[in-house]
């Protein structure tokens, strides 16, 4: 009897069908948490990742409707509205009537918003470099290509 108890104790349990540490969503969330920590530490100003996305996209694309800006930055209607409201309250964005469609408002950077986008861009590039630093150059290229394929 003692022998069978010892044998049972040495049997390794079967691998469960679902191991959290092996799931893409869990791994992506951990990578995002690491990237967010780097962003918060290195951005150099009091701005969130979603606010930076809106500012940098406006600097890149120019004035556009709030709806279009939301699509360009992968934010839903409520999120982009809150982001623009906060940026406008800080004097970084403004809205104006679309000259081609008077029913639509265009969001654009103010002079202060443009200056902030230009000032912060080098920090944002450094954040990307630090996030990808554990990878070799070829691995960085491959990761970006694979992530773009998964979009």
Tab-separated table of C-alpha atoms in Angstrom:
chain	number	residue	atom	x	y	z
A	1	UNK	CA	0.000	0.000	0.000
A	2	UNK	CA	2.804	2.432	0.857
A	3	UNK	CA	4.355	1.776	-2.532
A	4	UNK	CA	1.210	2.772	-4.469
A	5	UNK	CA	0.892	6.054	-2.498
A	6	UNK	CA	4.515	6.940	-3.345
A	7	UNK	CA	3.940	6.075	-6.993
A	8	UNK	CA	0.888	8.325	-7.133
A	9	UNK	CA	2.845	11.237	-5.621
A	10	UNK	CA	5.533	11.004	-8.308
A	11	UNK	CA	3.050	11.049	-11.202
A	12	UNK	CA	3.162	14.392	-12.941
A	13	UNK	CA	-0.277	15.910	-13.571
A	14	UNK	CA	-1.375	16.069	-17.182
A	15	UNK	CA	-0.947	19.403	-18.912
A	16	UNK	CA	-4.254	21.282	-18.779
A	17	UNK	CA	-5.871	21.989	-22.147
A	18	UNK	CA	-5.636	25.754	-21.614
A	19	UNK	CA	-2.428	27.316	-20.285
A	20	UNK	CA	-2.816	31.074	-19.853
A	21	UNK	CA	0.895	31.827	-20.317
A	22	UNK	CA	0.743	30.306	-23.826
A	23	UNK	CA	-2.188	32.421	-25.083
A	24	UNK	CA	-1.593	35.233	-27.564
A	25	UNK	CA	-3.998	37.635	-25.844
A	26	UNK	CA	-2.298	37.202	-22.479
A	27	UNK	CA	1.162	37.664	-23.978
A	28	UNK	CA	0.037	40.743	-25.939
A	29	UNK	CA	-1.452	42.228	-22.759
A	30	UNK	CA	1.852	41.726	-20.904
A	31	UNK	CA	3.772	43.320	-23.784
A	32	UNK	CA	1.283	46.229	-23.808
A	33	UNK	CA	1.754	46.692	-20.046
A	34	UNK	CA	5.534	46.839	-20.520
A	35	UNK	CA	5.163	49.295	-23.417
A	36	UNK	CA	2.745	51.455	-21.386
A	37	UNK	CA	5.217	51.639	-18.504
A	38	UNK	CA	7.970	52.721	-20.912
A	39	UNK	CA	5.587	55.263	-22.496
A	40	UNK	CA	4.623	56.787	-19.135
A	41	UNK	CA	8.241	57.031	-18.051
A	42	UNK	CA	9.688	58.403	-21.304
A	43	UNK	CA	7.009	60.511	-23.050
A	44	UNK	CA	8.268	63.664	-21.336
A	45	UNK	CA	4.872	65.307	-20.789
A	46	UNK	CA	1.527	64.638	-19.151
A	47	UNK	CA	-0.161	62.867	-22.059
A	48	UNK	CA	-1.803	59.466	-22.413
A	49	UNK	CA	-1.142	56.988	-25.232
A	50	UNK	CA	-4.586	57.691	-26.736
A	51	UNK	CA	-4.023	61.446	-26.574
A	52	UNK	CA	-0.636	60.996	-28.228
A	53	UNK	CA	-2.233	58.848	-30.943
A	54	UNK	CA	-4.721	61.631	-31.728
A	55	UNK	CA	-2.077	64.379	-31.677
A	56	UNK	CA	0.396	62.468	-33.803
A	57	UNK	CA	-2.278	61.420	-36.333
A	58	UNK	CA	-3.491	65.029	-36.659
A	59	UNK	CA	0.132	66.147	-37.160
A	60	UNK	CA	0.512	63.456	-39.816
A	61	UNK	CA	-2.846	63.707	-41.625
A	62	UNK	CA	-3.974	67.268	-40.933
A	63	UNK	CA	-7.491	68.353	-39.976
A	64	UNK	CA	-10.217	65.712	-40.162
A	65	UNK	CA	-13.598	64.940	-38.678
A	66	UNK	CA	-13.695	63.476	-35.191
A	67	UNK	CA	-15.276	60.332	-36.651
A	68	UNK	CA	-12.469	59.911	-39.178
A	69	UNK	CA	-9.830	60.595	-36.531
A	70	UNK	CA	-11.384	57.847	-34.428
A	71	UNK	CA	-11.109	55.408	-37.340
A	72	UNK	CA	-7.526	56.462	-38.082
A	73	UNK	CA	-6.502	55.913	-34.450
A	74	UNK	CA	-8.617	52.773	-33.827
A	75	UNK	CA	-10.778	54.475	-31.182
A	76	UNK	CA	-14.520	54.127	-30.812
A	77	UNK	CA	-16.815	57.172	-30.943
A	78	UNK	CA	-17.006	57.683	-27.168
A	79	UNK	CA	-13.254	57.309	-26.665
A	80	UNK	CA	-12.218	59.729	-29.416
A	81	UNK	CA	-14.779	62.277	-28.202
A	82	UNK	CA	-13.324	62.159	-24.682
A	83	UNK	CA	-9.771	62.389	-26.002
A	84	UNK	CA	-10.582	65.417	-28.181
A	85	UNK	CA	-12.536	67.085	-25.361
A	86	UNK	CA	-9.500	66.740	-23.063
A	87	UNK	CA	-7.033	67.916	-25.736
A	88	UNK	CA	-9.263	70.897	-26.571
A	89	UNK	CA	-9.557	71.801	-22.873
A	90	UNK	CA	-5.738	71.857	-22.774
A	91	UNK	CA	-5.601	74.120	-25.826
A	92	UNK	CA	-3.964	71.461	-28.037
A	93	UNK	CA	-6.805	70.881	-30.508
A	94	UNK	CA	-9.686	72.937	-31.824
A	95	UNK	CA	-12.742	72.347	-33.979
A	96	UNK	CA	-14.031	74.352	-36.908
A	97	UNK	CA	-16.714	73.993	-39.547
A	98	UNK	CA	-15.772	71.905	-42.569
A	99	UNK	CA	-15.803	74.329	-45.534
A	100	UNK	CA	-17.046	71.506	-47.794
A	101	UNK	CA	-19.820	70.310	-45.449
A	102	UNK	CA	-21.212	72.828	-42.963
A	103	UNK	CA	-22.784	70.027	-40.898
A	104	UNK	CA	-19.408	68.527	-40.054
A	105	UNK	CA	-16.756	69.766	-37.663
A	106	UNK	CA	-13.061	69.356	-38.357
A	107	UNK	CA	-10.579	68.706	-35.588
A	108	UNK	CA	-7.142	70.262	-35.977
A	109	UNK	CA	-4.082	70.971	-33.903
A	110	UNK	CA	-3.639	74.392	-32.425
A	111	UNK	CA	-0.228	76.012	-32.626
A	112	UNK	CA	0.475	74.651	-29.109
A	113	UNK	CA	-0.689	71.192	-30.211
A	114	UNK	CA	1.576	71.259	-33.261
A	115	UNK	CA	4.532	72.384	-31.140
A	116	UNK	CA	3.859	69.639	-28.580
A	117	UNK	CA	3.593	66.988	-31.309
A	118	UNK	CA	6.928	68.106	-32.760
A	119	UNK	CA	8.570	68.224	-29.320
A	120	UNK	CA	7.297	64.795	-28.214
A	121	UNK	CA	7.893	62.887	-31.487
A	122	UNK	CA	11.558	62.056	-30.667
A	123	UNK	CA	10.482	60.698	-27.264
A	124	UNK	CA	7.783	58.589	-28.929
A	125	UNK	CA	10.337	57.149	-31.351
A	126	UNK	CA	12.638	56.362	-28.421
A	127	UNK	CA	9.744	54.586	-26.676
A	128	UNK	CA	9.263	52.357	-29.714
A	129	UNK	CA	13.002	51.626	-29.822
A	130	UNK	CA	13.063	50.722	-26.121
A	131	UNK	CA	9.967	48.534	-26.420
A	132	UNK	CA	11.604	46.587	-29.254
A	133	UNK	CA	15.135	46.661	-27.772
A	134	UNK	CA	15.178	42.997	-26.650
A	135	UNK	CA	14.868	41.961	-30.310
A	136	UNK	CA	17.512	41.829	-33.035
A	137	UNK	CA	16.920	44.120	-36.044
A	138	UNK	CA	15.603	41.257	-38.204
A	139	UNK	CA	13.296	40.138	-35.378
A	140	UNK	CA	11.913	43.690	-35.042
A	141	UNK	CA	11.103	43.765	-38.744
A	142	UNK	CA	9.483	40.342	-38.554
A	143	UNK	CA	7.455	41.227	-35.453
A	144	UNK	CA	6.125	44.414	-37.034
A	145	UNK	CA	5.245	42.557	-40.241
A	146	UNK	CA	3.453	39.823	-38.303
A	147	UNK	CA	1.566	42.289	-36.102
A	148	UNK	CA	0.485	44.229	-39.181
A	149	UNK	CA	-0.739	40.980	-40.714
A	150	UNK	CA	-2.842	40.294	-37.601
A	151	UNK	CA	-4.556	43.732	-37.670
